[in-house]
Coordinates of C-alpha atoms in Angstrom, one line a residue:
M1 CA 58.4 70.0 -10.5
E2 CA 57.6 69.2 -14.1
F3 CA 58.5 65.5 -13.4
Q4 CA 56.2 65.5 -10.3
S5 CA 53.3 67.0 -12.3
T6 CA 53.8 64.4 -15.1
M7 CA 53.7 61.5 -12.5
L8 CA 50.6 63.0 -10.9
V9 CA 48.8 63.1 -14.3
I10 CA 49.8 59.5 -15.0
F11 CA 48.6 58.4 -11.6
L12 CA 45.2 60.1 -12.1
V13 CA 44.8 58.6 -15.5
V14 CA 45.6 55.1 -14.2
F15 CA 43.3 55.6 -11.2
L16 CA 40.4 56.8 -13.5
V17 CA 40.9 54.0 -16.0
T18 CA 41.0 51.3 -13.3
N19 CA 37.9 52.6 -11.5
V20 CA 36.1 53.0 -14.8
E21 CA 36.9 49.3 -15.6
E22 CA 35.8 48.2 -12.1
A23 CA 32.7 50.3 -12.3
S24 CA 31.9 48.8 -15.8
A25 CA 32.5 45.3 -14.5
F26 CA 30.4 46.0 -11.4
S27 CA 27.7 47.4 -13.6
S28 CA 27.8 44.4 -15.9
E29 CA 27.7 42.1 -13.0
R30 CA 24.7 43.9 -11.5
L31 CA 23.0 43.8 -14.9
E32 CA 23.6 40.1 -15.2
T33 CA 22.4 39.5 -11.7
S34 CA 19.3 41.5 -12.4
R35 CA 18.7 39.5 -15.6
T36 CA 19.2 36.3 -13.7
F37 CA 16.9 37.4 -10.9
S38 CA 14.3 38.6 -13.4
S39 CA 14.5 35.3 -15.3
R40 CA 14.1 33.3 -12.1
R41 CA 11.3 35.5 -11.1
H42 CA 9.7 34.9 -14.4
L43 CA 10.0 31.2 -13.9
Q44 CA 8.5 31.4 -10.4
D45 CA 5.7 33.7 -11.5
E46 CA 4.0 30.6 -13.0
N47 CA 3.8 29.1 -9.5
L48 CA 2.8 32.2 -7.6
E49 CA -0.4 32.7 -5.7
P50 CA -2.2 36.1 -6.1
D51 CA -0.5 37.3 -3.0
G52 CA 2.9 36.7 -4.6
L53 CA 4.0 33.8 -2.4
S54 CA 5.9 31.1 -4.2
M55 CA 4.1 27.7 -4.5
R56 CA 6.9 25.8 -6.3
P57 CA 6.8 22.3 -4.9
G58 CA 9.9 20.6 -3.4
E59 CA 11.6 17.6 -5.0
A60 CA 9.7 15.0 -3.1
T61 CA 6.4 16.5 -4.2
Q62 CA 7.6 16.8 -7.8
R63 CA 8.5 13.1 -7.8
L64 CA 4.8 12.3 -7.4
G65 CA 4.1 14.1 -10.7
G66 CA 0.4 14.6 -11.1
N67 CA -0.5 12.3 -8.2
T68 CA -0.9 15.0 -5.6
G69 CA -4.6 15.8 -6.1
P70 CA -7.7 14.0 -4.7
T71 CA -7.6 10.2 -4.3
V72 CA -10.0 7.4 -4.3
W73 CA -9.9 7.5 -0.5
S74 CA -10.7 11.2 -0.3
E75 CA -13.4 10.9 -2.9
F76 CA -15.2 7.9 -1.4
G77 CA -14.6 9.2 2.1
G78 CA -16.5 12.3 1.1
L79 CA -19.3 10.2 -0.4
A80 CA -19.5 8.2 2.9
Q81 CA -19.9 11.4 4.9
K82 CA -22.5 12.9 2.5
Y83 CA -24.7 9.9 1.9
D84 CA -24.0 7.6 4.9
P85 CA -24.1 4.3 3.0
V86 CA -23.2 0.9 4.5
N87 CA -19.4 1.0 4.4
L88 CA -17.6 -2.0 3.0
G89 CA -14.9 0.3 1.6
Q90 CA -11.8 0.8 3.6
G91 CA -10.1 -2.1 5.3
F92 CA -10.4 -1.6 9.0
P93 CA -12.5 -3.7 11.5
D94 CA -15.5 -2.0 13.2
W95 CA -15.1 -3.9 16.5
L96 CA -12.7 -3.6 19.4
P97 CA -9.4 -5.4 19.6
P98 CA -9.4 -8.7 21.6
K99 CA -9.8 -8.2 25.4
F100 CA -6.2 -9.4 26.2
A101 CA -4.8 -6.7 23.8
V102 CA -6.9 -4.0 25.4
D103 CA -5.8 -5.3 28.9
S104 CA -2.2 -5.3 27.8
L105 CA -2.6 -1.7 26.7
V106 CA -4.1 -0.6 30.0
E107 CA -1.4 -2.5 31.9
A108 CA 1.3 -0.8 29.9
V109 CA -0.2 2.7 30.5
Q110 CA -0.4 2.1 34.2
D111 CA 3.0 0.4 34.7
S112 CA 4.9 3.0 36.7
A113 CA 7.8 0.6 37.3
K114 CA 8.8 0.3 33.6
S115 CA 7.4 3.7 32.7
P116 CA 6.8 3.2 29.0
H117 CA 5.7 6.8 28.6
Q118 CA 9.2 8.1 27.5
Y119 CA 11.3 7.6 24.4
T120 CA 12.5 4.1 23.8
R121 CA 15.2 2.6 21.5
P122 CA 14.7 4.1 18.0
A123 CA 15.2 0.7 16.3
G124 CA 12.5 -0.8 18.5
H125 CA 11.4 -1.2 22.1
P126 CA 13.6 -4.0 23.6
N127 CA 10.7 -6.1 24.9
L128 CA 8.9 -6.0 21.5
V129 CA 11.9 -6.8 19.3
Q130 CA 12.7 -9.8 21.6
Q131 CA 9.2 -11.0 21.2
L132 CA 9.3 -10.5 17.4
A133 CA 12.6 -12.2 17.1
R134 CA 11.3 -15.2 19.1
R135 CA 8.3 -15.5 16.8
Y136 CA 10.1 -15.0 13.6
S137 CA 12.7 -17.5 14.5
I138 CA 9.9 -20.0 14.4
H139 CA 8.3 -18.6 11.3
M140 CA 11.6 -18.6 9.4
K141 CA 13.0 -21.8 11.0
Q142 CA 16.3 -20.0 11.9
D143 CA 17.5 -17.8 14.7
I144 CA 16.7 -14.1 14.4
E145 CA 18.9 -11.7 16.3
P146 CA 16.5 -9.2 18.0
M147 CA 18.8 -6.1 18.1
S148 CA 20.3 -6.3 14.6
E149 CA 17.7 -8.1 12.5
V150 CA 14.5 -6.4 13.6
A151 CA 13.4 -2.8 13.1
V152 CA 10.1 -1.4 14.5
T153 CA 8.3 1.3 12.5
V154 CA 5.1 3.4 12.7
G155 CA 3.0 0.9 10.8
A156 CA 3.8 -1.3 7.9
S157 CA 3.4 1.6 5.5
Q158 CA 6.4 3.3 7.1
A159 CA 8.3 0.0 7.1
L160 CA 7.9 -0.2 3.3
Y161 CA 8.7 3.5 2.9
I162 CA 12.0 3.4 4.8
S163 CA 13.0 0.1 3.2
L164 CA 12.6 1.7 -0.3
Q165 CA 14.5 4.7 0.9
T166 CA 17.5 2.6 1.9
L167 CA 17.5 0.6 -1.3
V168 CA 16.4 2.7 -4.3
E169 CA 18.4 5.3 -6.2
P170 CA 17.1 7.6 -9.0
G171 CA 16.7 5.5 -12.1
D172 CA 16.2 2.2 -10.3
E173 CA 13.2 0.1 -11.1
V174 CA 10.8 -1.6 -8.6
V175 CA 8.5 -4.4 -9.8
L176 CA 4.9 -4.3 -8.7
F177 CA 2.3 -7.0 -9.4
E178 CA -0.9 -5.5 -10.6
P179 CA -3.5 -5.1 -9.3
F180 CA -1.5 -3.6 -6.4
F181 CA -2.2 -1.7 -3.2
D182 CA -2.2 1.8 -4.5
L183 CA 0.2 3.2 -1.9
Y184 CA 3.1 1.2 -3.4
V185 CA 3.4 3.4 -6.6
N186 CA 3.9 6.7 -4.9
Q187 CA 6.3 5.2 -2.3
V188 CA 8.5 4.0 -5.1
K189 CA 8.4 7.4 -6.7
L190 CA 9.2 9.2 -3.4
A191 CA 12.4 7.0 -3.3
G192 CA 13.3 8.2 -6.8
G193 CA 12.5 4.9 -8.4
T194 CA 10.4 3.9 -11.3
P195 CA 7.5 1.5 -10.8
V196 CA 7.4 -1.4 -13.4
F197 CA 4.2 -3.4 -13.6
V198 CA 3.7 -7.1 -14.0
P199 CA 0.1 -8.1 -14.6
L200 CA -1.5 -10.9 -12.6
R201 CA -3.7 -12.6 -15.2
F202 CA -7.4 -13.2 -14.3
V203 CA -8.4 -16.7 -15.3
P204 CA -12.2 -17.3 -15.2
Y205 CA -13.5 -20.7 -14.1
D206 CA -15.9 -20.8 -17.0
D207 CA -16.7 -18.1 -19.5
S208 CA -18.4 -20.4 -22.0
D209 CA -21.8 -18.7 -21.6
E210 CA -21.5 -15.1 -22.6
N211 CA -24.5 -14.2 -20.5
V212 CA -23.1 -15.6 -17.3
V213 CA -20.1 -14.1 -15.5
S214 CA -17.8 -16.5 -13.8
G215 CA -15.5 -16.2 -10.8
G216 CA -11.9 -17.1 -11.3
E217 CA -8.4 -16.6 -9.9
W218 CA -5.4 -14.4 -10.5
R219 CA -2.2 -16.0 -11.7
L220 CA 1.4 -14.8 -12.1
E221 CA 2.9 -16.0 -15.4
K222 CA 6.6 -16.6 -15.5
E223 CA 7.0 -15.0 -18.9
D224 CA 5.4 -11.7 -17.7
L225 CA 7.9 -11.3 -14.9
A226 CA 10.9 -12.3 -17.1
K227 CA 10.0 -9.5 -19.5
V228 CA 10.6 -6.7 -17.1
V229 CA 13.3 -7.9 -14.7
S230 CA 16.7 -6.5 -15.6
P231 CA 19.9 -5.2 -13.9
R232 CA 18.0 -2.0 -13.3
T233 CA 15.6 -3.8 -11.0
K234 CA 16.4 -2.9 -7.4
A235 CA 13.4 -4.4 -5.6
I236 CA 10.3 -6.6 -6.1
I237 CA 7.3 -5.9 -3.9
L238 CA 5.4 -9.1 -3.0
N239 CA 2.1 -8.9 -1.1
S240 CA 0.7 -12.3 0.0
P241 CA -2.1 -12.6 1.0
H242 CA -2.8 -9.9 -1.5
N243 CA -4.7 -6.7 -1.4
P244 CA -7.0 -6.2 -3.3
T245 CA -7.7 -9.6 -4.7
G246 CA -7.2 -11.9 -1.7
K247 CA -4.8 -14.0 -3.7
I248 CA -2.3 -16.2 -2.0
F249 CA 0.8 -16.7 -4.2
T250 CA 1.5 -20.3 -4.8
K251 CA 4.7 -22.1 -4.1
S252 CA 5.6 -22.2 -7.8
E253 CA 4.9 -18.5 -8.2
M254 CA 7.2 -17.7 -5.3
E255 CA 9.9 -19.9 -6.8
T256 CA 9.4 -17.9 -10.0
I257 CA 10.0 -14.7 -8.1
A258 CA 13.1 -16.2 -6.4
E259 CA 14.5 -17.3 -9.8
S260 CA 14.0 -13.8 -11.2
L261 CA 16.4 -12.4 -8.7
E262 CA 19.2 -14.1 -10.6
L263 CA 18.2 -12.2 -13.7
A264 CA 18.2 -8.9 -11.8
G265 CA 21.5 -9.5 -10.0
P266 CA 22.8 -9.4 -6.4
Q267 CA 21.5 -5.8 -5.8
C268 CA 17.8 -6.9 -6.1
V269 CA 15.8 -7.4 -2.9
V270 CA 12.3 -8.7 -2.3
L271 CA 10.1 -6.6 0.0
S272 CA 7.5 -9.1 1.3
D273 CA 4.4 -7.4 2.6
E274 CA 2.8 -10.0 4.9
V275 CA 0.3 -8.0 7.0
Y276 CA -2.5 -10.5 6.3
K277 CA -0.5 -13.6 7.2
Y278 CA -2.8 -14.6 10.1
I279 CA -6.0 -14.2 8.0
V280 CA -5.6 -17.1 5.6
H281 CA -9.2 -18.3 5.4
A282 CA -8.7 -20.7 2.4
P283 CA -5.3 -22.3 2.8
P284 CA -3.5 -23.5 -0.4
K285 CA -3.3 -27.2 -0.6
D286 CA 0.3 -27.3 -1.7
A287 CA 1.7 -25.2 1.2
I288 CA 1.8 -27.8 4.0
L289 CA 5.5 -28.4 3.8
D290 CA 6.6 -24.8 3.4
E291 CA 4.1 -23.0 5.6
S292 CA 5.0 -21.2 8.8
P293 CA 4.5 -23.4 11.9
L294 CA 2.5 -20.4 13.4
C295 CA 0.5 -19.3 10.3
H296 CA -1.4 -22.2 8.7
G297 CA -1.5 -21.7 5.0
H298 CA 1.1 -18.9 4.9
T299 CA 4.6 -19.2 3.4
H300 CA 7.1 -16.6 4.3
F301 CA 9.1 -15.8 1.2
A302 CA 12.2 -15.3 3.2
S303 CA 12.0 -18.9 4.4
L304 CA 12.5 -20.3 0.9
P305 CA 16.0 -21.7 0.1
G306 CA 18.5 -18.8 -0.3
M307 CA 15.9 -16.1 0.2
W308 CA 16.7 -14.9 3.8
D309 CA 19.6 -12.8 2.6
R310 CA 17.5 -11.3 -0.3
T311 CA 14.4 -10.4 1.6
I312 CA 13.0 -7.7 3.9
T313 CA 9.8 -9.1 5.5
I314 CA 7.3 -6.4 6.4
S315 CA 4.3 -6.8 8.7
S316 CA 2.3 -5.1 11.5
A317 CA -0.1 -5.6 14.3
G318 CA -3.1 -3.6 13.0
K319 CA -4.8 -6.3 10.9
T320 CA -4.1 -9.2 13.2
F321 CA -5.3 -7.5 16.4
S322 CA -8.1 -5.4 14.8
A323 CA -6.2 -2.3 16.0
T324 CA -5.2 -0.4 12.8
G325 CA -4.8 2.8 14.9
W326 CA -2.0 1.3 17.0
Q327 CA 0.3 1.9 14.1
V328 CA 3.2 -0.5 14.9
G329 CA 4.9 -2.2 12.1
W330 CA 8.3 -3.9 11.6
C331 CA 11.0 -5.1 9.2
I332 CA 12.7 -8.5 9.6
G333 CA 15.8 -9.4 7.6
P334 CA 19.6 -9.9 7.6
Q335 CA 21.7 -7.3 9.3
R336 CA 23.0 -5.9 5.9
L337 CA 19.5 -4.9 5.0
I338 CA 18.1 -3.9 8.4
G339 CA 21.2 -1.9 9.5
P340 CA 20.6 0.9 7.0
I341 CA 17.0 1.1 8.3
H342 CA 18.3 1.4 11.8
T343 CA 20.4 4.3 10.6
L344 CA 17.5 6.2 9.0
L345 CA 14.9 5.6 11.7
P346 CA 15.9 8.4 14.2
Y347 CA 15.7 10.9 11.4
I348 CA 12.2 10.0 10.4
Q349 CA 10.8 9.7 13.9
F350 CA 12.7 9.0 17.0
C351 CA 10.7 6.0 17.9
A352 CA 7.2 4.4 17.5
S353 CA 5.0 4.9 20.5
T354 CA 6.6 3.2 23.5
V355 CA 3.3 2.5 25.2
I356 CA 1.9 0.8 22.2
Q357 CA 5.1 -1.2 21.6
E358 CA 5.0 -2.4 25.2
A359 CA 1.3 -3.3 24.9
L360 CA 1.9 -5.3 21.7
A361 CA 4.9 -7.1 23.3
R362 CA 2.6 -8.3 26.1
S363 CA -0.2 -9.2 23.6
L364 CA 1.9 -11.4 21.4
S365 CA 2.5 -14.1 24.1
R366 CA -1.1 -14.0 25.2
A367 CA -2.4 -14.5 21.6
D368 CA -0.9 -18.1 21.6
Q369 CA -3.2 -19.1 24.5
P370 CA -6.7 -20.6 24.2
Y371 CA -9.3 -18.0 23.1
E372 CA -13.1 -18.1 22.8
G373 CA -13.2 -21.9 22.6
H374 CA -10.3 -22.1 20.1
E375 CA -6.7 -23.3 20.6
S376 CA -5.4 -19.8 20.2
Y377 CA -6.5 -16.3 19.2
Y378 CA -5.1 -16.9 15.7
D379 CA -7.3 -19.9 15.2
Y380 CA -10.3 -17.8 16.4
L381 CA -9.4 -15.0 14.0
K382 CA -9.3 -17.4 11.0
F383 CA -12.7 -18.9 12.1
K384 CA -14.2 -15.4 12.5
Y385 CA -13.1 -14.2 9.1
T386 CA -14.1 -17.4 7.3
R387 CA -17.6 -17.0 8.6
K388 CA -17.8 -13.3 7.6
R389 CA -16.4 -14.1 4.2
D390 CA -19.1 -16.7 3.6
L391 CA -21.8 -14.2 4.6
L392 CA -20.6 -11.7 2.1
V393 CA -20.0 -14.3 -0.6
E394 CA -23.6 -15.3 -0.3
A395 CA -24.9 -11.7 -0.5
L396 CA -22.7 -10.8 -3.5
T397 CA -23.6 -14.0 -5.4
E398 CA -27.3 -13.5 -4.8
A399 CA -27.0 -10.0 -6.2
G400 CA -25.3 -11.2 -9.4
F401 CA -21.6 -10.7 -8.7
A402 CA -19.1 -13.4 -9.4
V403 CA -16.6 -14.3 -6.7
P404 CA -13.8 -16.8 -6.1
D405 CA -14.8 -20.4 -5.2
Y406 CA -12.8 -20.8 -2.0
D407 CA -13.1 -24.6 -2.1
K408 CA -10.7 -24.5 -5.1
T409 CA -9.0 -21.1 -4.9
P410 CA -6.8 -20.2 -1.9
G411 CA -7.7 -16.9 -0.2
G412 CA -6.5 -14.6 2.5
G413 CA -7.0 -11.1 3.9
F414 CA -10.4 -9.5 4.3
F415 CA -11.3 -8.3 0.8
I416 CA -13.3 -9.9 -2.1
F417 CA -12.5 -8.7 -5.6
A418 CA -16.0 -9.2 -7.0
R419 CA -16.6 -9.4 -10.7
V420 CA -19.6 -7.4 -12.1
S421 CA -22.4 -9.2 -14.0
K422 CA -23.6 -8.0 -17.3
A423 CA -27.0 -7.2 -15.8
I424 CA -25.5 -4.9 -13.3
E425 CA -23.3 -3.3 -16.0
K426 CA -26.4 -2.4 -18.0
A427 CA -28.2 -0.9 -15.0
I428 CA -25.5 1.7 -14.2
P429 CA -27.1 5.1 -15.0
S430 CA -25.3 6.8 -17.9
K431 CA -24.9 10.0 -15.8
Y432 CA -22.2 8.3 -13.8
M433 CA -20.2 6.9 -16.8
M434 CA -17.1 8.6 -18.3
Q435 CA -17.5 11.8 -16.3
E436 CA -14.6 14.1 -15.5
N437 CA -13.2 13.4 -12.0
D438 CA -9.7 14.3 -10.9
A439 CA -9.7 11.5 -8.3
A440 CA -10.3 8.8 -10.9
P441 CA -7.4 7.3 -12.9
G442 CA -6.9 9.2 -16.0
G443 CA -9.4 11.8 -14.8
V444 CA -12.4 9.9 -16.1
T445 CA -15.0 7.7 -14.3
R446 CA -14.9 4.3 -16.0
Q447 CA -17.4 1.5 -15.4
D448 CA -16.0 0.3 -12.0
W449 CA -15.9 3.8 -10.6
A450 CA -19.3 4.7 -12.0
L451 CA -20.8 1.6 -10.4
C452 CA -19.3 2.3 -7.0
Q453 CA -20.4 6.0 -7.1
W454 CA -23.9 5.0 -8.0
M455 CA -24.1 2.4 -5.3
A456 CA -22.8 4.9 -2.7
E457 CA -25.2 7.7 -3.7
E458 CA -28.3 5.8 -4.5
I459 CA -28.1 2.2 -3.4
G460 CA -26.8 2.8 0.1
L461 CA -23.6 0.7 -0.1
L462 CA -20.0 1.9 -0.4
C463 CA -17.4 -0.3 -2.1
I464 CA -14.1 0.7 -3.7
P465 CA -13.6 0.7 -7.5
A466 CA -10.9 -1.5 -8.9
S467 CA -9.2 1.0 -11.2
P468 CA -7.0 2.7 -8.5
F469 CA -5.3 -0.7 -8.0
F470 CA -4.1 -0.8 -11.7
S471 CA -1.6 1.1 -13.8
L472 CA -3.2 3.7 -16.1
E473 CA -2.3 1.6 -19.1
Q474 CA -4.2 -1.4 -17.8
V475 CA -7.1 0.9 -16.8
E476 CA -7.4 2.3 -20.3
E477 CA -7.4 -1.2 -21.7
G478 CA -10.4 -2.0 -19.5
A479 CA -8.7 -4.5 -17.2
S480 CA -10.4 -3.0 -14.1
D481 CA -13.8 -2.2 -15.5
R482 CA -15.6 -5.3 -14.2
F483 CA -14.2 -5.5 -10.7
I484 CA -14.9 -3.8 -7.4
R485 CA -13.2 -4.4 -4.0
V486 CA -15.5 -5.3 -1.1
A487 CA -14.3 -5.6 2.6
F488 CA -15.8 -8.1 5.1
C489 CA -13.9 -7.0 8.1
K490 CA -17.2 -5.7 9.5
N491 CA -19.6 -6.8 12.2
D492 CA -22.5 -9.1 11.2
E493 CA -25.0 -6.2 11.3
T494 CA -23.0 -4.2 8.8
I495 CA -22.8 -7.2 6.4
E496 CA -26.5 -7.9 6.8
A497 CA -27.3 -4.3 6.0
A498 CA -25.0 -4.6 3.0
A499 CA -26.9 -7.7 1.9
E500 CA -30.1 -5.6 1.9
A501 CA -28.5 -2.9 -0.2
L502 CA -27.3 -5.6 -2.6
Q503 CA -30.8 -6.9 -3.0
K504 CA -31.9 -3.4 -3.9
L505 CA -29.2 -3.4 -6.6
K506 CA -30.3 -6.7 -7.9
T507 CA -33.9 -5.5 -8.2
L508 CA -32.9 -2.4 -10.1
A509 CA -30.6 -4.5 -12.4
T510 CA -33.4 -7.1 -13.0
N511 CA -35.9 -4.3 -13.8
E512 CA -33.4 -2.7 -16.2
S513 CA -32.9 -6.0 -17.9
L514 CA -36.6 -6.6 -18.3
V515 CA -37.0 -3.1 -19.8
S516 CA -34.2 -3.7 -22.2
T517 CA -35.7 -7.1 -23.3
T518 CA -39.2 -5.6 -23.8
T519 CA -37.7 -2.7 -25.8
V520 CA -35.9 -5.1 -28.1

């Protein structure tokens, strides 16, 4: 009995000690969990709304850094609604697509036999990729395989986005030539990459008279590109014809880009954004041997020696057919680069609109036929834009802006990057200058922004300031102060109304100049 009592006591002691240790461990664990939760809660409190809901952004949003607030487009879109100025801002035509394109769309909608109202192939509607392969085989002067070397996307912006997603890893660098289309920067960041900027140098025709502002051209210097290209460079984005300047990269400049790929290494790819290829209104004189047989004055970067395997060519239908709302774009390139895009496409959207893809496929063949007295729709398009360009050039020059001389400087697209005269600079009301504005680069309205805001609010004309097309470093150095972007993809009545507003600007600038002279 005594032995049994002793064993019972020992058992109870062991039981109590064990449970006390477990309880202590459990208590410590709960305390640590509580501390961790409290710490996390404390960190989250900084991102809580008054109702206690967490607003901590996801990784993609965080990659954009501070670039998640208002933009130049939201800002000037608001000014357009409020003041109703003549709008030469955003780059979309204010007329209908050509009749054959509208007819193609109606036919596609009503085609019950082919029924293009359901899902189609994620990588691209068969009829469209075959048409694109046929055309790009001529562009590139080599056979393009429609099912493996073409990918159809929702517009060219998505084509660029998904290309970057398949190429870029965190820490990789992507070269941008500045000024640049502002969308490029954040797309690079969303892919986890770091944008690296190479300046295009503005070279005036003649700045010998300090009182006269000259037009000029933008040039890529070989040394500027060589400074930034390294084994970290994963991609170079080339846009020719160029938004916002209208520049067409010369053959020698494209060869410089091709040579830089050797400095970067075999992993580096050129993303060639060619959405304006059919709007070359001032063809370069040295491009005859290298130009596309279908696009007079345009050279496809991928057609240069050895560049097919290093290039994803990006384009769309919106600019060519005056149908930016159709939102069909594409990527063309070797299977090793297009295959990963095919893999990602179903996870971004299952397919671009089947109806629109079918309509575009039917439109492409019709665009080669005679149109409005011209050999093809593409010839008509060039003629139309050249005439509109000349109308706007005359109005801008008369108002005191300096513009490119298209007899000596090649040009494409439908923007003019106009240089601001000294008289106009002096006329800008001080109340618009250096004001706080979250939408402006650096949060401050520099001269280009102030001018465009003044014009929208008081002159009756909306243009886009240059600063959003430059890196913040270049903006703060004043590189964008004296330029604004003006679109001429508008009907004649709109351009004529803009000319009247520009005359009003000229009158105000002249009066301000007279006042300044009298005061002195």
